Amino acid sequence: MDRLIEAIAETQNPSVVGLDPTEALVPAQVVASFADEVRESVESEEELPAAQLAVAYFEFNRTIIDAVAGIVPAVKPQIAMYEALGPAGVDVYAMTCEYARERGLYVLADAKRGDIGSTAASYARMLTGVGERDPWNIDAITVNPYLGTDGITPFVDAATQTDKDLFVLVRTSNPSSSELQMLDLADGTKVYEHVGDLVEGWGAETIGKYGYSRVGAVVGATHPEEGKALRKRMPHTFFLVPGYGAQGGTAADVRGMFDADGSGAIVNSSRGIIGAWRKSGRYSDTMSASEALELVGETAQAAAIDMRDNLRAVL
């Protein structure tokens, strides 16, 4: 986590951009522009839609990465958007992570893995790679804790081995999270509070020079009071804070999730940045693919700067 904290300090910006492309978030002319090129490389017409979207996703991601590199310290590609396209999408996910790393960004793989035993150990190899090769080029991964300690330990071991990190779901930003996370336990604590205590314990032996362990927590911006209480409860746990922007979280909401020095958290925005072009009022169906990508980059950069400045104002 030291590396992430230093990247945040260098940019003076505790925000991360979620690279979560969908067909609706990529301008249609960008997707269409790759039809002929992709058609020559696929074996059948049935493969064309997924392959075409995959190539478009990569060009879209490269545009976003180029626009925000140096402004934000990190990106967070959500693997589901890529896996939905099959093998071509998985290739693009790995290519996106590699490109972001090349641009100097910390790469947080949003995969929310959760299993036990040998399966958890295999998932954890996303952090360690295969032999001397690191096919994923990531610095951290998100993990679901609801199988208990033996579902987390393989990730802690892999992260420690490779000097990487993990972020464990604790109090998530989605509306129905309360169905489980807010349940009362026999000792009077909530489920999410107990999970928070476990996370603090899981990272206890990996605390770095800035006082935070390599086992972070996912705490949603849509739960500001609970996040503030968790900050006090989990003094050595770095927070990944989703839910900013499109989900309703604000800079004021996340203030309590940072420590007294303005550290201890990084805030995610996905659609608010990568989809900013749709709200710009400048987009036209008659644009060329290159013009549309130029707009994507300009608006993403402006949205990233706006988020940075909003966070700076409250911190």
PDB file of N, CA and C in Angstrom, residues 73-137:
ATOM      1  N   PRO A  73      -3.678   8.844  -9.773  1.00  0.00           N
ATOM      2  CA  PRO A  73      -2.601   7.894  -9.521  1.00  0.00           C
ATOM      3  C   PRO A  73      -2.921   6.471  -9.928  1.00  0.00           C
ATOM      4  N   ALA A  74      -4.201   6.179 -10.203  1.00  0.00           N
ATOM      5  CA  ALA A  74      -4.590   4.776 -10.354  1.00  0.00           C
ATOM      6  C   ALA A  74      -5.804   4.621 -11.255  1.00  0.00           C
ATOM      7  N   VAL A  75      -5.938   3.407 -11.804  1.00  0.00           N
ATOM      8  CA  VAL A  75      -7.150   3.025 -12.539  1.00  0.00           C
ATOM      9  C   VAL A  75      -7.644   1.686 -11.985  1.00  0.00           C
ATOM     10  N   LYS A  76      -8.938   1.433 -12.197  1.00  0.00           N
ATOM     11  CA  LYS A  76      -9.558   0.224 -11.656  1.00  0.00           C
ATOM     12  C   LYS A  76     -10.434  -0.422 -12.732  1.00  0.00           C
ATOM     13  N   PRO A  77      -9.863  -1.299 -13.567  1.00  0.00           N
ATOM     14  CA  PRO A  77     -10.680  -1.986 -14.578  1.00  0.00           C
ATOM     15  C   PRO A  77     -11.532  -3.086 -13.941  1.00  0.00           C
ATOM     16  N   GLN A  78     -12.826  -3.047 -14.200  1.00  0.00           N
ATOM     17  CA  GLN A  78     -13.765  -4.058 -13.698  1.00  0.00           C
ATOM     18  C   GLN A  78     -13.808  -5.212 -14.699  1.00  0.00           C
ATOM     19  N   ILE A  79     -13.384  -6.383 -14.256  1.00  0.00           N
ATOM     20  CA  ILE A  79     -13.166  -7.493 -15.186  1.00  0.00           C
ATOM     21  C   ILE A  79     -14.451  -8.019 -15.813  1.00  0.00           C
ATOM     22  N   ALA A  80     -15.605  -7.809 -15.175  1.00  0.00           N
ATOM     23  CA  ALA A  80     -16.855  -8.348 -15.699  1.00  0.00           C
ATOM     24  C   ALA A  80     -17.176  -7.806 -17.083  1.00  0.00           C
ATOM     25  N   MET A  81     -16.879  -6.526 -17.312  1.00  0.00           N
ATOM     26  CA  MET A  81     -17.184  -5.921 -18.604  1.00  0.00           C
ATOM     27  C   MET A  81     -16.400  -6.601 -19.726  1.00  0.00           C
ATOM     28  N   TYR A  82     -15.238  -7.109 -19.401  1.00  0.00           N
ATOM     29  CA  TYR A  82     -14.361  -7.723 -20.387  1.00  0.00           C
ATOM     30  C   TYR A  82     -14.671  -9.211 -20.546  1.00  0.00           C
ATOM     31  N   GLU A  83     -14.887  -9.901 -19.437  1.00  0.00           N
ATOM     32  CA  GLU A  83     -15.225 -11.320 -19.496  1.00  0.00           C
ATOM     33  C   GLU A  83     -16.517 -11.553 -20.276  1.00  0.00           C
ATOM     34  N   ALA A  84     -17.407 -10.557 -20.263  1.00  0.00           N
ATOM     35  CA  ALA A  84     -18.671 -10.682 -20.989  1.00  0.00           C
ATOM     36  C   ALA A  84     -18.456 -10.869 -22.485  1.00  0.00           C
ATOM     37  N   LEU A  85     -17.288 -10.463 -22.986  1.00  0.00           N
ATOM     38  CA  LEU A  85     -16.981 -10.587 -24.412  1.00  0.00           C
ATOM     39  C   LEU A  85     -16.233 -11.874 -24.740  1.00  0.00           C
ATOM     40  N   GLY A  86     -15.961 -12.698 -23.737  1.00  0.00           N
ATOM     41  CA  GLY A  86     -15.250 -13.945 -23.986  1.00  0.00           C
ATOM     42  C   GLY A  86     -13.749 -13.738 -24.099  1.00  0.00           C
ATOM     43  N   PRO A  87     -13.053 -14.641 -24.780  1.00  0.00           N
ATOM     44  CA  PRO A  87     -11.587 -14.585 -24.848  1.00  0.00           C
ATOM     45  C   PRO A  87     -11.035 -13.253 -25.347  1.00  0.00           C
ATOM     46  N   ALA A  88     -11.691 -12.653 -26.329  1.00  0.00           N
ATOM     47  CA  ALA A  88     -11.200 -11.369 -26.847  1.00  0.00           C
ATOM     48  C   ALA A  88     -11.251 -10.295 -25.762  1.00  0.00           C
ATOM     49  N   GLY A  89     -12.287 -10.334 -24.953  1.00  0.00           N
ATOM     50  CA  GLY A  89     -12.415  -9.374 -23.866  1.00  0.00           C
ATOM     51  C   GLY A  89     -11.361  -9.577 -22.795  1.00  0.00           C
ATOM     52  N   VAL A  90     -11.062 -10.834 -22.475  1.00  0.00           N
ATOM     53  CA  VAL A  90     -10.034 -11.120 -21.474  1.00  0.00           C
ATOM     54  C   VAL A  90      -8.674 -10.629 -21.966  1.00  0.00           C
ATOM     55  N   ASP A  91      -8.394 -10.819 -23.248  1.00  0.00           N
ATOM     56  CA  ASP A  91      -7.154 -10.295 -23.827  1.00  0.00           C
ATOM     57  C   ASP A  91      -7.071  -8.778 -23.654  1.00  0.00           C
ATOM     58  N   VAL A  92      -8.171  -8.109 -23.934  1.00  0.00           N
ATOM     59  CA  VAL A  92      -8.188  -6.652 -23.841  1.00  0.00           C
ATOM     60  C   VAL A  92      -8.031  -6.202 -22.390  1.00  0.00           C
ATOM     61  N   TYR A  93      -8.572  -6.967 -21.459  1.00  0.00           N
ATOM     62  CA  TYR A  93      -8.389  -6.630 -20.045  1.00  0.00           C
ATOM     63  C   TYR A  93      -6.896  -6.629 -19.697  1.00  0.00           C
ATOM     64  N   ALA A  94      -6.211  -7.699 -20.071  1.00  0.00           N
ATOM     65  CA  ALA A  94      -4.782  -7.794 -19.786  1.00  0.00           C
ATOM     66  C   ALA A  94      -4.013  -6.688 -20.510  1.00  0.00           C
ATOM     67  N   MET A  95      -4.385  -6.389 -21.745  1.00  0.00           N
ATOM     68  CA  MET A  95      -3.718  -5.336 -22.506  1.00  0.00           C
ATOM     69  C   MET A  95      -3.938  -3.973 -21.864  1.00  0.00           C
ATOM     70  N   THR A  96      -5.158  -3.750 -21.348  1.00  0.00           N
ATOM     71  CA  THR A  96      -5.483  -2.489 -20.689  1.00  0.00           C
ATOM     72  C   THR A  96      -4.641  -2.302 -19.435  1.00  0.00           C
ATOM     73  N   CYS A  97      -4.546  -3.359 -18.626  1.00  0.00           N
ATOM     74  CA  CYS A  97      -3.739  -3.290 -17.405  1.00  0.00           C
ATOM     75  C   CYS A  97      -2.271  -3.013 -17.739  1.00  0.00           C
ATOM     76  N   GLU A  98      -1.766  -3.684 -18.772  1.00  0.00           N
ATOM     77  CA  GLU A  98      -0.376  -3.493 -19.166  1.00  0.00           C
ATOM     78  C   GLU A  98      -0.143  -2.056 -19.637  1.00  0.00           C
ATOM     79  N   TYR A  99      -1.074  -1.530 -20.430  1.00  0.00           N
ATOM     80  CA  TYR A  99      -0.908  -0.168 -20.945  1.00  0.00           C
ATOM     81  C   TYR A  99      -0.945   0.850 -19.804  1.00  0.00           C
ATOM     82  N   ALA A 100      -1.863   0.635 -18.850  1.00  0.00           N
ATOM     83  CA  ALA A 100      -1.948   1.552 -17.711  1.00  0.00           C
ATOM     84  C   ALA A 100      -0.666   1.529 -16.897  1.00  0.00           C
ATOM     85  N   ARG A 101      -0.119   0.343 -16.697  1.00  0.00           N
ATOM     86  CA  ARG A 101       1.158   0.211 -15.981  1.00  0.00           C
ATOM     87  C   ARG A 101       2.259   0.961 -16.728  1.00  0.00           C
ATOM     88  N   GLU A 102       2.283   0.823 -18.046  1.00  0.00           N
ATOM     89  CA  GLU A 102       3.306   1.503 -18.848  1.00  0.00           C
ATOM     90  C   GLU A 102       3.208   3.027 -18.709  1.00  0.00           C
ATOM     91  N   ARG A 103       1.988   3.518 -18.479  1.00  0.00           N
ATOM     92  CA  ARG A 103       1.791   4.960 -18.296  1.00  0.00           C
ATOM     93  C   ARG A 103       2.018   5.392 -16.849  1.00  0.00           C
ATOM     94  N   GLY A 104       2.484   4.465 -16.014  1.00  0.00           N
ATOM     95  CA  GLY A 104       2.858   4.809 -14.642  1.00  0.00           C
ATOM     96  C   GLY A 104       1.732   4.771 -13.638  1.00  0.00           C
ATOM     97  N   LEU A 105       0.613   4.155 -13.993  1.00  0.00           N
ATOM     98  CA  LEU A 105      -0.537   4.111 -13.099  1.00  0.00           C
ATOM     99  C   LEU A 105      -0.542   2.837 -12.248  1.00  0.00           C
ATOM    100  N   TYR A 106      -1.018   2.973 -11.027  1.00  0.00           N
ATOM    101  CA  TYR A 106      -1.281   1.835 -10.155  1.00  0.00           C
ATOM    102  C   TYR A 106      -2.557   1.175 -10.671  1.00  0.00           C
ATOM    103  N   VAL A 107      -2.537  -0.143 -10.854  1.00  0.00           N
ATOM    104  CA  VAL A 107      -3.661  -0.851 -11.473  1.00  0.00           C
ATOM    105  C   VAL A 107      -4.339  -1.755 -10.449  1.00  0.00           C
ATOM    106  N   LEU A 108      -5.599  -1.460 -10.194  1.00  0.00           N
ATOM    107  CA  LEU A 108      -6.392  -2.215  -9.224  1.00  0.00           C
ATOM    108  C   LEU A 108      -7.411  -3.050  -9.991  1.00  0.00           C
ATOM    109  N   ALA A 109      -7.228  -4.363  -9.971  1.00  0.00           N
ATOM    110  CA  ALA A 109      -8.141  -5.256 -10.690  1.00  0.00           C
ATOM    111  C   ALA A 109      -9.406  -5.458  -9.865  1.00  0.00           C
ATOM    112  N   ASP A 110     -10.526  -4.959 -10.374  1.00  0.00           N
ATOM    113  CA  ASP A 110     -11.797  -5.137  -9.673  1.00  0.00           C
ATOM    114  C   ASP A 110     -12.405  -6.454 -10.136  1.00  0.00           C
ATOM    115  N   ALA A 111     -12.111  -7.513  -9.391  1.00  0.00           N
ATOM    116  CA  ALA A 111     -12.560  -8.858  -9.771  1.00  0.00           C
ATOM    117  C   ALA A 111     -13.431  -9.509  -8.716  1.00  0.00           C
ATOM    118  N   LYS A 112     -13.391  -8.992  -7.487  1.00  0.00           N
ATOM    119  CA  LYS A 112     -14.210  -9.479  -6.364  1.00  0.00           C
ATOM    120  C   LYS A 112     -14.192 -11.004  -6.258  1.00  0.00           C
ATOM    121  N   ARG A 113     -12.982 -11.546  -6.281  1.00  0.00           N
ATOM    122  CA  ARG A 113     -12.831 -12.994  -6.180  1.00  0.00           C
ATOM    123  C   ARG A 113     -13.206 -13.476  -4.788  1.00  0.00           C
ATOM    124  N   GLY A 114     -13.712 -14.702  -4.700  1.00  0.00           N
ATOM    125  CA  GLY A 114     -14.057 -15.266  -3.412  1.00  0.00           C
ATOM    126  C   GLY A 114     -14.245 -16.760  -3.498  1.00  0.00           C
ATOM    127  N   ASP A 115     -13.333 -17.503  -2.912  1.00  0.00           N
ATOM    128  CA  ASP A 115     -13.452 -18.961  -2.873  1.00  0.00           C
ATOM    129  C   ASP A 115     -12.487 -19.466  -1.818  1.00  0.00           C
ATOM    130  N   ILE A 116     -12.355 -20.776  -1.708  1.00  0.00           N
ATOM    131  CA  ILE A 116     -11.497 -21.349  -0.672  1.00  0.00           C
ATOM    132  C   ILE A 116     -10.514 -22.347  -1.282  1.00  0.00           C
ATOM    133  N   GLY A 117      -9.536 -22.738  -0.469  1.00  0.00           N
ATOM    134  CA  GLY A 117      -8.627 -23.809  -0.838  1.00  0.00           C
ATOM    135  C   GLY A 117      -7.849 -23.532  -2.100  1.00  0.00           C
ATOM    136  N   SER A 118      -7.724 -24.578  -2.915  1.00  0.00           N
ATOM    137  CA  SER A 118      -6.907 -24.484  -4.125  1.00  0.00           C
ATOM    138  C   SER A 118      -7.494 -23.492  -5.123  1.00  0.00           C
ATOM    139  N   THR A 119      -8.820 -23.305  -5.086  1.00  0.00           N
ATOM    140  CA  THR A 119      -9.442 -22.343  -6.006  1.00  0.00           C
ATOM    141  C   THR A 119      -9.039 -20.924  -5.636  1.00  0.00           C
ATOM    142  N   ALA A 120      -9.075 -20.604  -4.345  1.00  0.00           N
ATOM    143  CA  ALA A 120      -8.636 -19.281  -3.900  1.00  0.00           C
ATOM    144  C   ALA A 120      -7.172 -19.065  -4.243  1.00  0.00           C
ATOM    145  N   ALA A 121      -6.361 -20.106  -4.066  1.00  0.00           N
ATOM    146  CA  ALA A 121      -4.942 -19.998  -4.391  1.00  0.00           C
ATOM    147  C   ALA A 121      -4.746 -19.726  -5.880  1.00  0.00           C
ATOM    148  N   SER A 122      -5.576 -20.340  -6.710  1.00  0.00           N
ATOM    149  CA  SER A 122      -5.476 -20.097  -8.158  1.00  0.00           C
ATOM    150  C   SER A 122      -5.918 -18.687  -8.511  1.00  0.00           C
ATOM    151  N   TYR A 123      -7.006 -18.223  -7.897  1.00  0.00           N
ATOM    152  CA  TYR A 123      -7.420 -16.839  -8.116  1.00  0.00           C
ATOM    153  C   TYR A 123      -6.301 -15.877  -7.702  1.00  0.00           C
ATOM    154  N   ALA A 124      -5.631 -16.208  -6.597  1.00  0.00           N
ATOM    155  CA  ALA A 124      -4.582 -15.334  -6.071  1.00  0.00           C
ATOM    156  C   ALA A 124      -3.385 -15.249  -7.002  1.00  0.00           C
ATOM    157  N   ARG A 125      -3.262 -16.201  -7.924  1.00  0.00           N
ATOM    158  CA  ARG A 125      -2.151 -16.139  -8.880  1.00  0.00           C
ATOM    159  C   ARG A 125      -2.308 -14.977  -9.858  1.00  0.00           C
ATOM    160  N   MET A 126      -3.453 -14.338  -9.839  1.00  0.00           N
ATOM    161  CA  MET A 126      -3.593 -13.109 -10.608  1.00  0.00           C
ATOM    162  C   MET A 126      -2.600 -12.065 -10.089  1.00  0.00           C
ATOM    163  N   LEU A 127      -2.205 -12.203  -8.811  1.00  0.00           N
ATOM    164  CA  LEU A 127      -1.218 -11.308  -8.228  1.00  0.00           C
ATOM    165  C   LEU A 127       0.215 -11.785  -8.467  1.00  0.00           C
ATOM    166  N   THR A 128       0.421 -13.106  -8.462  1.00  0.00           N
ATOM    167  CA  THR A 128       1.791 -13.626  -8.515  1.00  0.00           C
ATOM    168  C   THR A 128       2.287 -13.927  -9.925  1.00  0.00           C
ATOM    169  N   GLY A 129       1.365 -14.149 -10.857  1.00  0.00           N
ATOM    170  CA  GLY A 129       1.781 -14.498 -12.203  1.00  0.00           C
ATOM    171  C   GLY A 129       2.153 -15.967 -12.312  1.00  0.00           C
ATOM    172  N   VAL A 130       2.789 -16.327 -13.421  1.00  0.00           N
ATOM    173  CA  VAL A 130       3.170 -17.711 -13.708  1.00  0.00           C
ATOM    174  C   VAL A 130       4.666 -17.742 -13.981  1.00  0.00           C
ATOM    175  N   GLY A 131       5.412 -18.369 -13.077  1.00  0.00           N
ATOM    176  CA  GLY A 131       6.860 -18.372 -13.233  1.00  0.00           C
ATOM    177  C   GLY A 131       7.404 -16.957 -13.188  1.00  0.00           C
ATOM    178  N   GLU A 132       8.164 -16.597 -14.203  1.00  0.00           N
ATOM    179  CA  GLU A 132       8.731 -15.248 -14.280  1.00  0.00           C
ATOM    180  C   GLU A 132       7.796 -14.264 -14.980  1.00  0.00           C
ATOM    181  N   ARG A 133       6.671 -14.759 -15.451  1.00  0.00           N
ATOM    182  CA  ARG A 133       5.776 -13.908 -16.260  1.00  0.00           C
ATOM    183  C   ARG A 133       4.587 -13.423 -15.441  1.00  0.00           C
ATOM    184  N   ASP A 134       4.293 -12.139 -15.560  1.00  0.00           N
ATOM    185  CA  ASP A 134       3.124 -11.533 -14.925  1.00  0.00           C
ATOM    186  C   ASP A 134       2.136 -11.163 -16.030  1.00  0.00           C
ATOM    187  N   PRO A 135       1.197 -12.070 -16.374  1.00  0.00           N
ATOM    188  CA  PRO A 135       0.327 -11.814 -17.522  1.00  0.00           C
ATOM    189  C   PRO A 135      -0.726 -10.732 -17.273  1.00  0.00           C
ATOM    190  N   TRP A 136      -0.973 -10.388 -16.005  1.00  0.00           N
ATOM    191  CA  TRP A 136      -2.075  -9.461 -15.721  1.00  0.00           C
ATOM    192  C   TRP A 136      -1.614  -8.030 -15.497  1.00  0.00           C
ATOM    193  N   ASN A 137      -0.395  -7.826 -15.007  1.00  0.00           N
ATOM    194  CA  ASN A 137       0.107  -6.464 -14.793  1.00  0.00           C
ATOM    195  C   ASN A 137      -0.788  -5.644 -13.871  1.00  0.00           C
TER     196      ASN A 137
END
